[in-house]
Structure formats: C-alpha cells, structure tokens
C-alpha cells in the first residue's frame, strides 16, 4: 500500500505531466495582444487555488471595493429569490446510469445557428470597471480564449466596438430600451454594425428592484469611467451607477417603464439579428413571445435583483418549457454555480445557460485569467456531470437524468 507521501508525490507527478483534465488548462498560450494589460500575470494572485466557482467569492471580496462587492453580490429586498435560485438546484436529485461508455464526451450545442463548444454563456452584467480596471475587455478576452459567447450589457464601461474587437468568440448585445426610441434604434444598429450576433432585450426591468445593499453602499464609477453606449443620450439626470436611489420617483432615466410588446415588434422590424427576450418567468409570456416571432427566450429573474419572492428560475423553467414545446430555444440563468446545475437546467428544457455573478467574481479576483478560470471550471464540472450521469452527448440529457420526486 503506498504511503501518504508516495501518494502525494504521484499526484504531483500526475499534475506535472499535464494529466489533469484538459479544460482547466488554457487551450493555448494567449498572444501578447490577447493577454492584454497583464491580466494573465494576475493568475498567480490566488485564483489558481480556486477549484469551484464558490472559491472565487472570498478572493473577489478581498480585492473589490466594499461598494462594488455590495453591488455585485447584493440582490433585491430580503434577498429571498436569490437564495431560492440556489436552493432550487440543491433540491433536485440526479439519477445516474451505470456502465455507459463515456470515454468521449460531446458538449457542443447549436444555438440560433451558432456552434458553441459548451452550453454556457456570460450573462450581461453592467459596469465591469467597477470590479476591475480592465473591465469588459478582460471579460471579452477570457470569453474568446474559452470559446464562450459574451452578452454585453447596454451599461458596459467599454464600447461595443472595442469589446467585439477584443474577442474571437461571438458577442451578443443586451438592450435596455431607452426613453428616446430613436437613440435606441441607433444603439441597436451600432451594436449590430459592430458585429453583435444577437440582441437580448431585457424585459424584467421596467424599474429597478429595491436593492437595499446597493443603495446603502452608494457605488460610484471610478473617475473617467462612463457608459460609452449611452454617449449622446440626453438624460435629465446624472446617470450614476447608483440606479436605485431613494428619490421622489421609483422610475429611472435609463430604464423604460413603458416598454411593451409593441417595442418587441418594433425591434424585430429593423434589428437584422435574432431577438431574444431576457427575463421571462410566466408561461403565458413565453407563449406570447413565440407568437410574436422572437428567436429565443431567457428564463431569468435578473439574479434575484428585481422582484423579490419571484420563484427560482429552475422552478419556473419547466412550466415555460412545457408551453414553448420546443418551438424556440430557451436559455436560463440564476444560481448556476456547478456543472450539475447546467445538467439540471438542460434536463428541464434549457438549450443553454448563462452565468452572471460567478464570472464577475472571477474578474474581480484575477481579471481576464479569473474569468477564464471560472469558465473552465464550470465547463469541466459539466463534463464530469455528463460522464457520471452516463450521458455522453447533450441530446441524451432529458428528464430521465432526474430522480423522480417522492
Ligand atoms: C452585477 C450585476 C449586473 C447586472 N447587470 C445586468 C444588465 O446590465 N442587464 C441585464 O439584463 N441583466 C443584468 N444582470 C443580471 C444578469 O444578466 C443575470 O440575469 C444574473 O446575474 C444571473 O444570476 P447569477 O448572478 O446568479 O448567475 C446583472 C447581474 C449582476 C450580478
């Protein structure tokens, strides 16, 4: 029987020989251009010791300002929905099949004609420069090196043109419709001209939620940092990041409380790229979305940041999937932290998932290298889940992977 010392030695040799599963290692060394502003060098700053998405949270918290941490980590009101997002996944048990050949795993998906190496996208999150000075460029480079699609927020601190140039992976654009509809039309055209491959219209945010931690922390953007997508927009009020101020009005100058299905049809009339609706929970809305001809929907509760006590997205997904009945692809986000969560979402009807906070924590902890590591860990965990459940191909993942409810 090997001694503990021998076991440790052989583990070290195994690692040194590069025998750890492939996807945690970069696919190849980044070029100097891709390596950017020293982001790779940051990989030594603790993120190398992160082995799960949860490991990034303390690392990010230690590096980020208190206000930025509260902004990213916080959610609406009593933060019940954000907790449910996790609890929903934890409640679902899995039913493995034994003696299946899983020596070859294929986790590629085709989404809206786009081939993706794995079914995980980066959800739109605002203001990356509040988290790391390299901001959205670091995120885009990491998405590029991992083959992930990044959905860029309207409220990014880097222009859509620069972001698209920084990555060889596709970029989608998330739209907050502005009060000035002509400005909105030009913004969409600008994003499409820059090369964005799809438009995600956020429909769950006519106003912001009661984000009390964000309100208390009073986050302000670093000097000189702004919202390049909103340049030229006439805003009656200073567009500070601190959207949920306690003002006389709950309405925001950056969000359209009068957004309806009319704008969905309007956007489709000129967008020229597939339109997805982000923030659908209600099956009736999903049905309407299909009838309006949208290309896809994203089941999301905005990471619990808007309507507190709305259900967990993994609990909302089956009803939506039943209504949609395969007519258009469904994405989902909210609480995805483990490869088994991705598996569960696919089993319940999603074609792909998005992650929000986890990659922002990766960005805060170690810039580009941190975001890339978050993506690789989740991809690898998903591959592990496929192998251990006995489903080597995505198309084999269905409800049969779920342990029946008792
Ligand atoms: C810091 C932060 C900023 C966000 N900004 C946006 C945004 O600009 N537009 C949008 O549609 N959703 C935004 N979201 C919601 C995410 O797109 C996504 O729905 C959510 O983060 C998923 O939940 P998760 O954080 O548990 O993965 C944001 C979320 C966070 C945490």
Short mmCIF file of C-alpha atoms and ligand atoms in Angstrom, two decimals:
data_model
loop_
_atom_site.label_atom_id
_atom_site.label_comp_id
_atom_site.label_asym_id
_atom_site.label_seq_id
_atom_site.Cartn_x
_atom_site.Cartn_y
_atom_site.Cartn_z
CA UNK A 1 0.00 0.00 0.00
CA UNK A 2 1.51 3.41 -0.93
CA UNK A 3 2.40 5.73 1.91
CA UNK A 4 0.72 9.12 2.09
CA UNK A 5 3.97 10.71 0.96
CA UNK A 6 4.13 8.45 -2.11
CA UNK A 7 0.53 9.21 -2.95
CA UNK A 8 1.18 12.94 -2.77
CA UNK A 9 4.33 12.55 -4.87
CA UNK A 10 2.50 10.65 -7.58
CA UNK A 11 -0.31 13.21 -7.54
CA UNK A 12 2.29 15.92 -8.10
CA UNK A 13 3.85 13.95 -10.95
CA UNK A 14 0.40 13.43 -12.46
CA UNK A 15 -0.21 17.16 -12.38
CA UNK A 16 3.25 17.96 -13.70
CA UNK A 17 2.74 15.55 -16.59
CA UNK A 18 -0.29 17.54 -17.52
CA UNK A 19 -2.64 14.70 -16.70
CA UNK A 20 -5.25 16.86 -15.04
CA UNK A 21 -8.34 17.15 -17.19
CA UNK A 22 -7.71 19.34 -20.16
CA UNK A 23 -10.30 22.01 -19.88
CA UNK A 24 -8.77 23.66 -16.80
CA UNK A 25 -5.70 24.49 -18.82
CA UNK A 26 -5.76 27.29 -21.38
CA UNK A 27 -6.38 25.86 -24.84
CA UNK A 28 -3.14 27.57 -25.90
CA UNK A 29 -0.92 30.38 -24.68
CA UNK A 30 -2.55 33.74 -25.23
CA UNK A 31 -0.93 36.05 -27.74
CA UNK A 32 0.51 39.27 -26.25
CA UNK A 33 -2.47 41.15 -27.69
CA UNK A 34 -4.93 38.78 -26.06
CA UNK A 35 -3.01 38.75 -22.81
CA UNK A 36 -3.89 42.43 -22.58
CA UNK A 37 -2.85 44.58 -19.69
CA UNK A 38 -1.09 42.00 -17.63
CA UNK A 39 -4.25 40.12 -16.77
CA UNK A 40 -2.56 36.75 -17.20
CA UNK A 41 0.06 37.72 -14.65
CA UNK A 42 -2.73 38.10 -12.14
CA UNK A 43 -3.44 34.40 -12.31
CA UNK A 44 -0.91 33.95 -9.53
CA UNK A 45 -2.94 36.12 -7.19
CA UNK A 46 -4.89 33.32 -5.54
CA UNK A 47 -7.24 32.39 -8.36
CA UNK A 48 -5.02 29.41 -9.23
CA UNK A 49 -6.17 27.95 -5.95
CA UNK A 50 -9.83 28.32 -6.88
CA UNK A 51 -11.34 24.94 -7.72
CA UNK A 52 -15.02 25.78 -7.64
CA UNK A 53 -16.99 28.87 -8.58
CA UNK A 54 -17.66 29.46 -4.89
CA UNK A 55 -13.91 29.73 -4.26
CA UNK A 56 -13.85 32.99 -6.21
CA UNK A 57 -16.20 34.79 -3.83
CA UNK A 58 -13.76 35.41 -0.94
CA UNK A 59 -10.98 36.20 -3.43
CA UNK A 60 -13.15 38.79 -5.17
CA UNK A 61 -14.42 40.23 -1.92
CA UNK A 62 -10.86 40.77 -0.70
CA UNK A 63 -9.91 42.66 -3.86
CA UNK A 64 -13.03 44.62 -4.72
CA UNK A 65 -14.18 47.81 -3.03
CA UNK A 66 -16.89 47.30 -0.45
CA UNK A 67 -19.36 49.23 -2.61
CA UNK A 68 -18.59 47.14 -5.71
CA UNK A 69 -18.94 43.92 -3.73
CA UNK A 70 -22.31 45.01 -2.38
CA UNK A 71 -23.43 45.98 -5.87
CA UNK A 72 -22.48 42.63 -7.41
CA UNK A 73 -23.29 40.30 -4.54
CA UNK A 74 -26.47 42.06 -3.45
CA UNK A 75 -29.99 41.36 -4.64
CA UNK A 76 -33.44 42.82 -4.09
CA UNK A 77 -35.13 43.44 -0.75
CA UNK A 78 -34.78 40.45 1.59
CA UNK A 79 -32.76 38.54 -0.99
CA UNK A 80 -35.15 35.60 -0.88
CA UNK A 81 -35.29 34.95 -4.62
CA UNK A 82 -31.51 34.94 -4.96
CA UNK A 83 -31.38 32.32 -2.19
CA UNK A 84 -34.15 30.28 -3.83
CA UNK A 85 -32.17 30.28 -7.09
CA UNK A 86 -29.54 28.16 -5.34
CA UNK A 87 -31.89 26.14 -3.17
CA UNK A 88 -33.91 25.18 -6.25
CA UNK A 89 -30.87 23.46 -7.76
CA UNK A 90 -29.86 21.85 -4.48
CA UNK A 91 -33.29 20.23 -4.08
CA UNK A 92 -33.08 18.38 -7.42
CA UNK A 93 -31.57 14.91 -7.18
CA UNK A 94 -29.91 13.09 -10.05
CA UNK A 95 -30.39 9.55 -11.38
CA UNK A 96 -27.18 8.14 -12.88
CA UNK A 97 -26.92 5.28 -15.36
CA UNK A 98 -24.05 2.86 -14.86
CA UNK A 99 -21.91 1.06 -17.44
CA UNK A 100 -22.28 3.59 -20.21
CA UNK A 101 -19.23 4.33 -22.38
CA UNK A 102 -18.43 7.93 -21.50
CA UNK A 103 -14.88 7.92 -22.82
CA UNK A 104 -15.88 10.53 -25.41
CA UNK A 105 -17.92 13.50 -24.32
CA UNK A 106 -19.55 15.94 -26.67
CA UNK A 107 -20.96 19.04 -25.04
CA UNK A 108 -21.28 21.19 -28.15
CA UNK A 109 -24.60 22.88 -28.81
CA UNK A 110 -26.04 24.74 -31.73
CA UNK A 111 -27.87 27.84 -30.63
CA UNK A 112 -29.55 30.04 -33.23
CA UNK A 113 -27.23 28.65 -35.87
CA UNK A 114 -24.18 29.32 -33.73
CA UNK A 115 -21.99 26.36 -32.78
CA UNK A 116 -20.88 26.61 -29.15
CA UNK A 117 -18.27 24.31 -27.59
CA UNK A 118 -20.34 24.09 -24.40
CA UNK A 119 -23.78 25.44 -23.42
CA UNK A 120 -22.63 28.23 -21.10
CA UNK A 121 -22.75 31.96 -21.93
CA UNK A 122 -21.68 35.02 -19.97
CA UNK A 123 -24.85 36.87 -18.91
CA UNK A 124 -24.94 40.64 -19.37
CA UNK A 125 -23.68 42.43 -16.28
CA UNK A 126 -23.22 46.18 -16.05
CA UNK A 127 -20.14 48.18 -15.15
CA UNK A 128 -17.21 45.77 -15.23
CA UNK A 129 -14.79 48.60 -14.49
CA UNK A 130 -16.32 48.93 -11.05
CA UNK A 131 -14.91 45.44 -10.47
CA UNK A 132 -11.59 45.50 -12.32
CA UNK A 133 -9.74 48.25 -14.23
CA UNK A 134 -9.56 46.11 -17.39
CA UNK A 135 -13.36 45.88 -17.30
CA UNK A 136 -15.22 44.34 -20.22
CA UNK A 137 -12.05 43.90 -22.30
CA UNK A 138 -10.77 41.35 -19.77
CA UNK A 139 -14.11 39.56 -19.85
CA UNK A 140 -14.18 39.55 -23.65
CA UNK A 141 -10.63 38.21 -23.94
CA UNK A 142 -11.42 35.41 -21.49
CA UNK A 143 -14.61 34.55 -23.38
CA UNK A 144 -12.52 34.44 -26.56
CA UNK A 145 -9.87 32.13 -25.15
CA UNK A 146 -12.56 29.73 -23.85
CA UNK A 147 -14.89 29.87 -26.84
CA UNK A 148 -17.76 31.33 -24.81
CA UNK A 149 -20.29 33.84 -26.05
CA UNK A 150 -20.40 37.07 -24.06
CA UNK A 151 -23.60 39.06 -23.79
CA UNK A 152 -22.54 42.70 -23.46
CA UNK A 153 -24.67 44.97 -21.28
CA UNK A 154 -26.02 48.29 -22.53
CA UNK A 155 -24.48 49.61 -19.30
CA UNK A 156 -20.95 48.45 -20.05
CA UNK A 157 -17.97 50.73 -19.40
CA UNK A 158 -16.32 49.75 -22.68
CA UNK A 159 -17.64 50.44 -26.15
CA UNK A 160 -19.28 47.62 -28.04
CA UNK A 161 -16.80 48.11 -30.90
CA UNK A 162 -13.79 47.58 -28.62
CA UNK A 163 -15.39 44.55 -26.98
CA UNK A 164 -16.16 42.83 -30.29
CA UNK A 165 -12.59 43.51 -31.46
CA UNK A 166 -11.13 42.02 -28.27
CA UNK A 167 -12.59 38.53 -28.71
CA UNK A 168 -12.78 35.93 -31.41
CA UNK A 169 -15.94 34.49 -29.88
CA UNK A 170 -19.35 35.87 -30.79
CA UNK A 171 -20.72 38.78 -28.78
CA UNK A 172 -24.42 39.37 -28.19
CA UNK A 173 -25.82 42.72 -27.13
CA UNK A 174 -28.20 43.20 -24.20
CA UNK A 175 -30.59 46.07 -24.68
CA UNK A 176 -32.17 48.35 -22.16
CA UNK A 177 -34.63 50.29 -24.30
CA UNK A 178 -34.16 53.99 -23.67
CA UNK A 179 -36.87 56.63 -23.34
CA UNK A 180 -35.52 58.14 -26.54
CA UNK A 181 -36.60 55.49 -29.06
CA UNK A 182 -34.60 56.99 -31.92
CA UNK A 183 -31.50 56.79 -29.76
CA UNK A 184 -32.41 53.16 -29.03
CA UNK A 185 -32.74 52.39 -32.74
CA UNK A 186 -29.30 53.88 -33.40
CA UNK A 187 -27.85 51.94 -30.47
CA UNK A 188 -29.16 48.65 -31.86
CA UNK A 189 -27.83 49.48 -35.30
CA UNK A 190 -24.49 50.40 -33.78
CA UNK A 191 -24.24 47.09 -31.89
CA UNK A 192 -25.15 45.10 -34.99
CA UNK A 193 -22.71 47.08 -37.14
CA UNK A 194 -20.01 46.37 -34.56
CA UNK A 195 -20.63 42.66 -35.13
CA UNK A 196 -23.02 41.57 -32.37
CA UNK A 197 -24.75 38.36 -33.42
CA UNK A 198 -27.95 38.59 -31.38
CA UNK A 199 -29.95 41.07 -29.35
CA UNK A 200 -31.20 40.27 -25.84
CA UNK A 201 -33.98 42.61 -24.84
CA UNK A 202 -34.27 42.74 -21.07
CA UNK A 203 -37.98 42.66 -20.23
CA UNK A 204 -37.92 42.20 -16.46
CA UNK A 205 -36.64 45.63 -15.53
CA UNK A 206 -39.18 48.38 -16.23
CA UNK A 207 -37.79 49.80 -12.99
CA UNK A 208 -35.03 48.58 -10.72
CA UNK A 209 -35.73 46.44 -7.65
CA UNK A 210 -35.33 47.55 -4.04
CA UNK A 211 -31.63 46.76 -3.89
CA UNK A 212 -31.04 47.88 -0.36
CA UNK A 213 -27.39 46.84 -0.11
CA UNK A 214 -26.63 48.70 -3.32
CA UNK A 215 -28.50 51.74 -2.02
CA UNK A 216 -26.53 51.75 1.23
CA UNK A 217 -23.15 51.18 -0.44
CA UNK A 218 -23.58 54.11 -2.88
CA UNK A 219 -21.28 52.77 -5.56
CA UNK A 220 -19.79 55.37 -7.87
CA UNK A 221 -17.82 54.58 -11.01
CA UNK A 222 -14.08 55.30 -10.94
CA UNK A 223 -13.13 58.75 -12.32
CA UNK A 224 -13.17 58.88 -16.10
CA UNK A 225 -15.27 55.73 -16.41
CA UNK A 226 -18.68 56.02 -18.04
CA UNK A 227 -21.17 54.29 -20.28
CA UNK A 228 -19.93 54.58 -23.88
CA UNK A 229 -23.12 53.05 -25.29
CA UNK A 230 -25.06 55.99 -23.87
CA UNK A 231 -22.86 58.73 -25.27
CA UNK A 232 -25.07 61.37 -26.81
CA UNK A 233 -28.16 60.32 -24.89
CA UNK A 234 -29.95 63.24 -23.32
CA UNK A 235 -30.60 62.21 -19.77
CA UNK A 236 -32.37 64.63 -17.49
CA UNK A 237 -30.50 63.19 -14.53
CA UNK A 238 -26.85 62.28 -13.94
CA UNK A 239 -26.60 58.59 -14.99
CA UNK A 240 -24.73 57.41 -11.95
CA UNK A 241 -24.28 53.69 -11.46
CA UNK A 242 -26.30 54.01 -8.33
CA UNK A 243 -29.57 53.39 -10.13
CA UNK A 244 -31.78 52.59 -7.19
CA UNK A 245 -31.53 55.84 -5.30
CA UNK A 246 -34.22 56.75 -2.88
CA UNK A 247 -35.71 59.51 -4.95
CA UNK A 248 -39.10 61.03 -5.18
CA UNK A 249 -39.75 58.66 -8.08
CA UNK A 250 -39.08 54.96 -8.50
CA UNK A 251 -38.57 55.46 -12.24
CA UNK A 252 -35.12 55.58 -13.75
CA UNK A 253 -33.92 57.81 -16.56
CA UNK A 254 -32.10 54.78 -18.01
CA UNK A 255 -34.98 52.28 -17.98
CA UNK A 256 -38.24 52.42 -19.90
CA UNK A 257 -41.20 51.72 -17.67
CA UNK A 258 -43.49 51.96 -20.71
CA UNK A 259 -41.86 49.06 -22.58
CA UNK A 260 -44.49 46.67 -24.04
CA UNK A 261 -44.91 44.07 -26.80
CA UNK A 262 -45.14 46.98 -29.22
CA UNK A 263 -41.39 47.56 -28.86
CA UNK A 264 -40.73 43.85 -29.36
CA UNK A 265 -42.33 44.02 -32.81
CA UNK A 266 -40.63 47.35 -33.50
CA UNK A 267 -37.17 45.98 -32.65
CA UNK A 268 -37.72 42.93 -34.83
CA UNK A 269 -38.61 45.16 -37.75
CA UNK A 270 -35.09 46.53 -38.06
CA UNK A 271 -32.67 44.61 -35.77
CA UNK A 272 -31.44 42.26 -38.51
CA UNK A 273 -30.18 39.74 -35.92
CA UNK A 274 -32.10 37.25 -33.76
CA UNK A 275 -34.01 38.85 -30.89
CA UNK A 276 -34.25 37.10 -27.52
CA UNK A 277 -36.35 38.22 -24.56
CA UNK A 278 -34.45 38.10 -21.28
CA UNK A 279 -36.39 37.87 -18.05
CA UNK A 280 -39.35 35.60 -18.83
CA UNK A 281 -40.83 33.62 -15.93
CA UNK A 282 -44.51 33.38 -16.85
CA UNK A 283 -45.50 30.61 -19.34
CA UNK A 284 -48.13 32.94 -20.83
CA UNK A 285 -45.39 35.47 -21.67
CA UNK A 286 -43.31 32.67 -23.17
CA UNK A 287 -46.23 31.67 -25.38
CA UNK A 288 -46.76 35.25 -26.47
CA UNK A 289 -43.05 35.58 -27.22
CA UNK A 290 -43.21 32.59 -29.56
CA UNK A 291 -46.29 34.06 -31.28
CA UNK A 292 -44.51 37.40 -31.70
CA UNK A 293 -41.81 35.52 -33.58
CA UNK A 294 -38.85 36.12 -31.28
CA UNK A 295 -35.86 33.83 -31.79
CA UNK A 296 -35.46 32.74 -28.16
CA UNK A 297 -36.23 33.49 -24.54
CA UNK A 298 -34.14 33.60 -21.42
CA UNK A 299 -35.79 32.40 -18.24
CA UNK A 300 -34.34 34.79 -15.68
CA UNK A 301 -35.26 36.67 -12.54
CA UNK A 302 -32.31 39.01 -13.01
CA UNK A 303 -30.33 37.08 -10.41
CA UNK A 304 -32.92 37.96 -7.76
CA UNK A 305 -32.15 41.66 -8.18
CA UNK A 306 -35.62 42.86 -9.15
CA UNK A 307 -38.81 41.24 -7.85
CA UNK A 308 -38.03 39.55 -4.57
CA UNK A 309 -40.03 36.35 -3.88
CA UNK A 310 -40.39 35.66 -7.60
CA UNK A 311 -39.62 31.95 -7.93
CA UNK A 312 -36.25 30.36 -8.57
CA UNK A 313 -35.59 30.21 -12.28
CA UNK A 314 -35.01 26.44 -12.16
CA UNK A 315 -38.54 26.16 -10.71
CA UNK A 316 -40.00 28.43 -13.40
CA UNK A 317 -38.22 26.67 -16.26
CA UNK A 318 -40.39 23.51 -16.59
CA UNK A 319 -43.65 25.48 -16.99
CA UNK A 320 -42.08 27.73 -19.59
CA UNK A 321 -40.53 24.77 -21.43
CA UNK A 322 -43.86 22.98 -21.49
CA UNK A 323 -45.57 25.99 -23.03
CA UNK A 324 -42.83 26.64 -25.57
CA UNK A 325 -42.78 22.95 -26.52
CA UNK A 326 -39.54 23.17 -28.46
CA UNK A 327 -40.73 25.93 -30.82
CA UNK A 328 -37.81 28.24 -29.92
CA UNK A 329 -34.68 27.75 -27.81
CA UNK A 330 -34.82 28.56 -24.11
CA UNK A 331 -31.86 29.83 -22.12
CA UNK A 332 -31.89 30.24 -18.37
CA UNK A 333 -29.82 31.97 -15.73
CA UNK A 334 -29.87 32.46 -11.97
CA UNK A 335 -27.87 30.48 -9.45
CA UNK A 336 -25.82 28.35 -11.85
CA UNK A 337 -22.69 27.51 -9.87
CA UNK A 338 -21.99 23.84 -10.59
CA UNK A 339 -21.75 21.59 -13.61
CA UNK A 340 -24.65 19.59 -12.22
CA UNK A 341 -26.74 22.80 -12.30
CA UNK A 342 -26.10 23.08 -16.04
CA UNK A 343 -27.14 19.44 -16.43
CA UNK A 344 -30.36 20.03 -14.46
CA UNK A 345 -31.26 23.12 -16.49
CA UNK A 346 -30.78 21.21 -19.75
CA UNK A 347 -32.82 18.29 -18.39
CA UNK A 348 -35.68 20.68 -17.64
CA UNK A 349 -35.78 22.23 -21.08
CA UNK A 350 -32.95 24.77 -21.48
CA UNK A 351 -30.69 24.67 -24.53
CA UNK A 352 -28.01 26.66 -22.72
CA UNK A 353 -27.41 28.59 -19.51
CA UNK A 354 -25.82 31.89 -18.56
CA UNK A 355 -23.74 32.79 -15.54
CA UNK A 356 -23.68 36.28 -14.02
CA UNK A 357 -22.06 36.84 -10.63
CA UNK A 358 -19.54 33.95 -10.83
CA UNK A 359 -17.59 35.43 -13.71
CA UNK A 360 -17.79 38.93 -12.24
CA UNK A 361 -16.16 37.46 -9.12
CA UNK A 362 -13.54 35.86 -11.38
CA UNK A 363 -12.96 39.29 -12.93
CA UNK A 364 -12.65 40.92 -9.52
CA UNK A 365 -10.31 38.23 -8.24
CA UNK A 366 -7.93 37.99 -11.20
CA UNK A 367 -9.12 39.92 -14.25
CA UNK A 368 -9.06 38.04 -17.53
CA UNK A 369 -7.39 34.98 -16.01
CA UNK A 370 -10.08 34.81 -13.35
CA UNK A 371 -12.97 34.92 -15.83
CA UNK A 372 -11.27 32.24 -17.95
CA UNK A 373 -10.76 30.01 -14.93
CA UNK A 374 -14.41 30.36 -13.91
CA UNK A 375 -15.47 29.27 -17.39
CA UNK A 376 -13.06 26.34 -17.50
CA UNK A 377 -14.06 25.08 -14.07
CA UNK A 378 -17.75 25.16 -14.96
CA UNK A 379 -17.17 23.54 -18.34
CA UNK A 380 -15.10 20.81 -16.72
CA UNK A 381 -17.69 20.23 -13.99
CA UNK A 382 -20.36 19.95 -16.67
CA UNK A 383 -18.27 17.36 -18.49
CA UNK A 384 -17.86 15.50 -15.19
CA UNK A 385 -21.61 15.61 -14.63
CA UNK A 386 -22.27 14.22 -18.13
CA UNK A 387 -19.80 11.39 -17.58
CA UNK A 388 -21.01 10.50 -14.10
CA UNK A 389 -24.70 10.58 -15.04
CA UNK A 390 -23.94 8.38 -18.05
CA UNK A 391 -24.95 10.77 -20.83
CA UNK A 392 -22.00 11.44 -23.14
CA UNK A 393 -23.97 13.60 -25.58
CA UNK A 394 -26.10 16.67 -24.97
CA UNK A 395 -29.04 15.19 -26.86
CA UNK A 396 -29.20 12.34 -24.32
CA UNK A 397 -29.85 14.78 -21.47
CA UNK A 398 -33.55 14.79 -20.66
CA UNK A 399 -35.80 14.32 -17.66
CA UNK A 400 -34.60 10.75 -17.26
CA UNK A 401 -31.48 12.16 -15.53
CA UNK A 402 -33.69 13.42 -12.68
CA UNK A 403 -34.53 11.27 -9.70
CA UNK A 404 -38.33 11.04 -9.52
CA UNK A 405 -39.91 13.30 -6.88
CA UNK A 406 -41.11 11.28 -3.88
C1 LIG B 1 -23.62 42.98 -11.08
C2 LIG B 1 -24.73 42.57 -11.98
C3 LIG B 1 -25.09 43.41 -13.02
C4 LIG B 1 -26.11 43.03 -13.91
N1 LIG B 1 -26.39 43.84 -14.97
C5 LIG B 1 -27.33 43.44 -15.87
C6 LIG B 1 -27.57 44.22 -17.03
O1 LIG B 1 -26.94 45.24 -17.27
N2 LIG B 1 -28.55 43.78 -17.88
C7 LIG B 1 -29.27 42.63 -17.66
O2 LIG B 1 -30.14 42.27 -18.45
N3 LIG B 1 -29.03 41.85 -16.57
C8 LIG B 1 -28.07 42.23 -15.68
N4 LIG B 1 -27.81 41.43 -14.59
C9 LIG B 1 -28.49 40.12 -14.46
C10 LIG B 1 -27.69 39.00 -15.15
O3 LIG B 1 -27.73 39.16 -16.54
C11 LIG B 1 -28.23 37.61 -14.81
O4 LIG B 1 -29.60 37.56 -15.10
C12 LIG B 1 -27.98 37.18 -13.37
O5 LIG B 1 -26.76 37.68 -12.87
C13 LIG B 1 -27.97 35.65 -13.29
O6 LIG B 1 -27.87 35.21 -11.97
P1 LIG B 1 -26.48 34.78 -11.27
O7 LIG B 1 -25.77 36.04 -10.93
O8 LIG B 1 -26.93 34.01 -10.08
O9 LIG B 1 -25.71 33.93 -12.24
C14 LIG B 1 -26.80 41.80 -13.71
C15 LIG B 1 -26.42 40.97 -12.65
C16 LIG B 1 -25.39 41.34 -11.80
C17 LIG B 1 -24.99 40.40 -10.69
#
